[in-house]
Amino acid sequence: MALVGKHEAGQVGATIQQNVDFIRIGCRHGQLQRYPALLVTGVDLHLPINSRPLHYALSSGNGHLFELLLRGFASIDPNLADDEGATPLHLICSRPVDDYDDGTAESFFEICDATRRKVDVDARDSEGNSPLLLALRRNRRKLAELLLSRAADPTLANDEGTKPLDLVTKGTPLYLALENDCPTMAELLLRHGADPNLANDDGDAPLHLMCKHKDRIEDEFVRLFFWINELNTRTLAVDARNRWSRTPLHLALANEHRTMAELLIRHGADPNLADGRDGLAPLHLMCCEHEYEADFIQLFFDICEARGHAVLIDAEDKLGRTALQLALENVKPNMVDVLVNRGADLAGFALVDPNWVNGEGATPLHLICSRPKDDGTADTFFEILDELNRSVEIDARDNEGGNTPLHLAARNGHAQLVELLLRRGADPNLANDFGSTPLHFICSRAKNDELVDTLFGKLDELLTTKFLEVDAQDASGNSPLHLALKRGNEHLMELLLEHGADANLSNLNGTTPLHVIAKRGHDADKLAASFVASCDEAEEPVLVDTRDKRGRTALHLALERGHAGMARLLLENGAEANEPWPADGWRPLHVVARSRHYNADALLELLLENGADPNAATPKEGWTPLHIMTQRADDGFMLKRFFLINHALEQLVLVDAWDNEGNAPLHLALKQRRKTVAEWLLRFSTDPNLEDRDGLAPLHLMCKYGYEAKFVRLFFEICKDSDRYVLIDAKDKLGRTPLQWAVASLSLISLEILVDNGADISDNGGGAFPAKAQFDECSAIFLEQRQPPSSSSSSKTIGKELRSRVRSSALDLVQCIEQRVTASDLDGATDVVELLADLGLYEENPAEDWDFESDAEPLACRFLETYFATTADYGGGLMRLRKECSDAIVARIGAILLERFHNPFLSVVPRRDLERLPREWLAVTYGEHVLRLVKSDDDSNVD
């Protein structure tokens, strides 16, 4: 029986089984909400146990349908279990993580509360799993919090004995909540009776965990943890030891968790318990390397006194050290004062050796100098030693690189500490394991004028018996001057040079201070000027042409990076302007000609003014600077400057020099279609008839590469204005003239310009029509100029642009030639027809933009007319056309000719020509009567 949404509840006559099937199917497919009347009536459908509509809805993932069922059927038991003992709550808790939670659980409890249906939050499935256990397994934190808020029992175990409180092997739920940064869940667990003293397999209880993770657990929660346990009258095991025999207080002090340490002491932690490994009591830990101030240890004593706990101030660790000894070893004078004031025993106290070393080979003085801040501890340290008449090994080396205390103080920028150590006799020239002296460390730092001024300003006062080695080199060969310049520290550079630093010292890579400056950024010009000025003041000559291990001078590097000011300074101080690069032999002028720096033109002028050769060629390519500039993408700006500067300097520029491939600068410019550059070259007296290696003169190249009429006219105008004669009929090495290249590139206007300027179009001048290979070459150039290199240039896949260009030019080109020559010169016109055939313009299925009547017919007709007029070989003409085109196209052309010329073919074609044509083709082209005519003539001849 079909049910529809408009049915009233009283009209529903379905049987129980039909209702069950209806709901089951509707829940399974998520369609039950289409029948709202049934759902809102509250009809009791008395669903049997195996129907489980809530289970079906949850299984289909339809939370909205689940809610409709729960609200619509008051008789549905929210605790009804399926065949596996799972209630709807079990299914909800078995879903994935909270990110996919759609609020189903909250709605479930809300509806059940509103309809007074109690939900069993501790129901167990067939495996004994409770909803809380399933939620925790799925990492459903929010859901677990909700269940706990509704009094779910966290101690219920499943059939395997797994409890929610002991879900993971190494931690209880409370431990896991803390470990996974879930303070809200941890609070709920505590409020619902979770044992705060249960430990994992390592013996770590929640207190141990909180003491380890100071940064992850906020102080507010730490206080809340103690407060909730007080509220629950739970006694915290504050002295519980983990497997390493460490208590929470040991861990809190070791991790500098002051809040936790204070709370533990206030809640009764034993202040004298020593750990099982080193025998360190809490007081020992505070006196070790940890950053505890004297006020905290004072607070420690005050709390212990208030609680009646006596602190064993003279307790010894397993090495026999007291807290006082550790405070002295770690140079904590303020802590020493507190311990002494608290009654630390000095009678049997053996003073700690001030040269004692730890595992890293560091003495107390190393530890003081390693601190990020200079707090004056070193002054106190030396005062105590002076009072006790004890000496310290001030230049002791540690095991971490062989650094002395002075190295560490210099590295950390402690100006006053450096001064103190020097006054105490520290050697400023001792090198560590990497060859670095304290001065290397000072020069490696960012600017620290206080430290630099302290060292050099009081040098004579501080070093009464020693000299500061300003040229000491580290393992890489770098001197302090190298490092100061690498940092761009101009002030330090000046001080080093003033105190005798070698301005020309090279490191292991051959890098001098000048090389270092040239490698810097925007401040290189200013730094170089200051460097040279300081050297002049110190009367230290600068070797400007020193090469590094890669053969580069400072000028090379300055030019590469566009440092015009530094380059000028180097040239003024004698740098060689023609010194070649070691890698490729390029000279500075070549590099600048290729440079893209904004001030490349300034560098160009600078080099030319300082003797750079404007005609020097590169060894491999044979390029002069002019060759390189013609290939720049700046429309000839630098090239123009190049000519003007050389003109002002009265220097000759070889504008027609060939490179190693036989190209002059003008050839390169024309082949790369750099018209502005080519114009400037022509204006600066380039030979207009100069040939490249293939014999191509500029005019050949302009016609071959299809230059516009405007530029071709400009070429002739420039040559005319400068009285330079153009060999207009010159032939390249294959005998091709500019006129033939113009025809091959289908450039009608160029052809007319050439003819107007005296080009010989007759056979005596080489003829107008080039070989077919020239057409192919020009087509390839056309494609290369307009298509990416990866595209195909096959004649069968030529694009619309080339076809359009050929169609629009070919007819006009032939007509132009016809008007200028006699019939005997036109035999080469057939190559135009062959070109069209090669381009696919006579295909039986031409492209969409191909117009047979306007494109194929006129050219074919003109070809036949010309051929007939010049040779009287009609059959040969048709056969030649047929050779290039398909039969269907030739038949079409033949029909047009027949109609246009009123059957001239039949009246004038000699019999011998007819006999040469295939009879099948004649029949298709001119009809059966032509075939009969030929046949009858043959028969008559036989008779």
Coordinates of N, CA and C in Angstrom, one line a residue, residues 493-569:
M493 N 86.1 48.2 9.6 CA 87.1 48.2 8.5 C 88.1 49.3 8.7
E494 N 87.6 50.5 8.9 CA 88.5 51.6 9.1 C 89.5 51.4 10.3
L495 N 89.0 50.9 11.4 CA 89.8 50.6 12.5 C 90.9 49.6 12.2
L496 N 90.5 48.5 11.5 CA 91.5 47.4 11.2 C 92.6 48.0 10.3
L497 N 92.2 48.8 9.3 CA 93.2 49.3 8.4 C 94.1 50.3 9.2
E498 N 93.5 51.1 10.0 CA 94.2 52.0 10.9 C 95.3 51.3 11.7
H499 N 94.9 50.1 12.1 CA 95.9 49.3 13.0 C 96.7 48.3 12.2
G500 N 96.8 48.6 10.9 CA 97.8 47.8 10.1 C 97.3 46.6 9.4
A501 N 96.0 46.4 9.2 CA 95.5 45.3 8.5 C 96.0 45.3 7.1
D502 N 96.3 44.1 6.5 CA 96.8 44.0 5.1 C 95.6 44.1 4.2
A503 N 95.6 45.1 3.3 CA 94.5 45.4 2.5 C 94.4 44.5 1.3
N504 N 95.5 43.7 1.0 CA 95.6 42.8 -0.1 C 95.7 41.3 0.2
L505 N 95.5 41.0 1.4 CA 95.6 39.6 1.9 C 94.5 38.7 1.2
S506 N 94.9 37.6 0.7 CA 94.0 36.7 0.0 C 93.7 35.5 0.9
N507 N 92.4 35.0 0.9 CA 92.1 33.8 1.6 C 92.4 32.6 0.7
L508 N 91.9 31.4 1.1 CA 92.3 30.2 0.4 C 91.7 30.2 -1.0
N509 N 90.6 30.9 -1.2 CA 90.0 31.0 -2.6 C 90.6 32.1 -3.4
G510 N 91.6 32.8 -2.9 CA 92.2 33.9 -3.6 C 91.4 35.2 -3.5
T511 N 90.5 35.2 -2.6 CA 89.6 36.4 -2.4 C 90.3 37.4 -1.6
T512 N 90.5 38.6 -2.1 CA 91.0 39.8 -1.4 C 89.9 40.6 -0.8
P513 N 90.2 41.5 0.1 CA 89.1 42.4 0.6 C 88.4 43.1 -0.5
L514 N 89.1 43.5 -1.6 CA 88.4 44.2 -2.7 C 87.4 43.2 -3.4
H515 N 87.7 41.9 -3.5 CA 86.7 41.0 -4.0 C 85.5 40.9 -3.1
V516 N 85.7 40.9 -1.8 CA 84.6 40.8 -0.9 C 83.7 42.0 -1.0
I517 N 84.2 43.2 -1.2 CA 83.4 44.4 -1.4 C 82.6 44.3 -2.7
A518 N 83.3 43.8 -3.7 CA 82.6 43.8 -5.1 C 81.4 42.8 -5.0
K519 N 81.4 41.8 -4.1 CA 80.4 40.8 -4.1 C 79.2 41.3 -3.3
R520 N 79.3 42.5 -2.6 CA 78.2 43.0 -1.8 C 77.1 43.6 -2.7
G521 N 76.1 44.1 -2.0 CA 75.0 44.7 -2.7 C 75.1 46.2 -3.0
H522 N 74.0 46.9 -2.6 CA 73.9 48.3 -2.9 C 74.9 49.2 -2.3
D523 N 75.5 48.7 -1.2 CA 76.5 49.6 -0.5 C 77.9 49.4 -1.0
A524 N 78.1 48.6 -2.0 CA 79.5 48.3 -2.5 C 80.2 49.6 -2.9
D525 N 79.6 50.5 -3.6 CA 80.2 51.7 -4.1 C 80.8 52.5 -2.9
K526 N 79.9 52.7 -1.9 CA 80.3 53.5 -0.8 C 81.4 52.8 0.0
L527 N 81.2 51.5 0.2 CA 82.2 50.8 1.0 C 83.6 50.8 0.3
A528 N 83.6 50.6 -1.0 CA 84.8 50.6 -1.8 C 85.5 52.0 -1.7
A529 N 84.7 53.1 -1.8 CA 85.3 54.4 -1.7 C 86.0 54.6 -0.3
S530 N 85.3 54.1 0.8 CA 85.8 54.3 2.1 C 87.1 53.4 2.3
F531 N 87.0 52.2 1.7 CA 88.2 51.3 1.8 C 89.4 51.9 1.1
V532 N 89.3 52.4 -0.1 CA 90.4 53.0 -0.8 C 90.9 54.3 0.0
A533 N 90.0 55.1 0.5 CA 90.4 56.3 1.2 C 91.2 55.9 2.5
S534 N 90.7 54.8 3.2 CA 91.4 54.4 4.4 C 92.8 53.8 4.1
C535 N 92.9 53.1 3.0 CA 94.2 52.6 2.6 C 95.2 53.8 2.2
D536 N 94.6 54.8 1.6 CA 95.5 56.0 1.3 C 95.9 56.6 2.6
E537 N 95.0 56.7 3.6 CA 95.4 57.4 4.8 C 96.5 56.5 5.5
A538 N 96.3 55.2 5.4 CA 97.3 54.3 6.1 C 98.5 54.1 5.2
E539 N 98.6 54.7 4.1 CA 99.7 54.5 3.1 C 99.8 53.1 2.7
E540 N 98.7 52.4 2.6 CA 98.7 51.0 2.2 C 98.3 50.9 0.7
P541 N 99.2 50.5 -0.2 CA 98.8 50.4 -1.6 C 97.8 49.3 -1.8
V542 N 96.9 49.5 -2.7 CA 95.8 48.5 -3.0 C 96.1 47.9 -4.4
L543 N 96.2 46.6 -4.5 CA 96.5 45.9 -5.7 C 95.1 45.6 -6.4
V544 N 94.8 46.4 -7.4 CA 93.4 46.3 -7.9 C 93.2 45.2 -8.9
D545 N 94.3 44.6 -9.5 CA 94.1 43.6 -10.5 C 94.4 42.2 -10.0
T546 N 94.4 42.0 -8.7 CA 94.7 40.6 -8.2 C 93.5 39.7 -8.6
R547 N 93.9 38.5 -9.0 CA 92.8 37.6 -9.4 C 92.6 36.5 -8.3
D548 N 91.4 36.1 -8.2 CA 91.1 35.0 -7.3 C 91.4 33.7 -7.9
K549 N 91.1 32.6 -7.3 CA 91.4 31.2 -7.8 C 90.6 30.9 -9.1
R550 N 89.5 31.7 -9.3 CA 88.7 31.5 -10.6 C 89.2 32.5 -11.6
G551 N 90.2 33.2 -11.3 CA 90.8 34.2 -12.3 C 90.1 35.5 -12.4
R552 N 89.2 35.8 -11.5 CA 88.4 37.1 -11.6 C 89.1 38.2 -10.8
T553 N 89.1 39.4 -11.3 CA 89.6 40.5 -10.6 C 88.4 41.2 -9.9
A554 N 88.7 42.2 -9.1 CA 87.6 42.9 -8.4 C 86.8 43.7 -9.5
L555 N 87.4 44.1 -10.5 CA 86.7 44.8 -11.6 C 85.7 43.9 -12.3
H556 N 86.1 42.7 -12.5 CA 85.1 41.7 -13.1 C 83.9 41.6 -12.2
L557 N 84.1 41.4 -11.0 CA 82.9 41.2 -10.1 C 82.1 42.5 -10.0
A558 N 82.7 43.6 -9.9 CA 82.0 44.9 -9.8 C 81.1 45.1 -11.1
L559 N 81.7 44.8 -12.3 CA 80.9 44.9 -13.5 C 79.8 44.0 -13.6
E560 N 80.0 42.7 -13.2 CA 78.9 41.7 -13.2 C 77.7 42.2 -12.3
R561 N 78.0 42.8 -11.2 CA 76.9 43.3 -10.3 C 76.5 44.7 -10.5
G562 N 77.0 45.3 -11.5 CA 76.6 46.7 -11.9 C 77.0 47.8 -10.9
H563 N 78.2 47.6 -10.2 CA 78.7 48.6 -9.3 C 79.5 49.6 -10.1
A564 N 78.8 50.6 -10.6 CA 79.5 51.6 -11.4 C 80.5 52.4 -10.6
G565 N 80.1 52.8 -9.4 CA 81.0 53.7 -8.6 C 82.3 52.9 -8.3
M566 N 82.1 51.7 -7.9 CA 83.3 50.9 -7.6 C 84.2 50.6 -8.8
A567 N 83.5 50.4 -10.0 CA 84.3 50.1 -11.2 C 85.1 51.4 -11.6
R568 N 84.4 52.5 -11.4 CA 85.2 53.8 -11.7 C 86.4 54.0 -10.8
L569 N 86.2 53.7 -9.5 CA 87.2 53.8 -8.6 C 88.4 52.8 -8.9

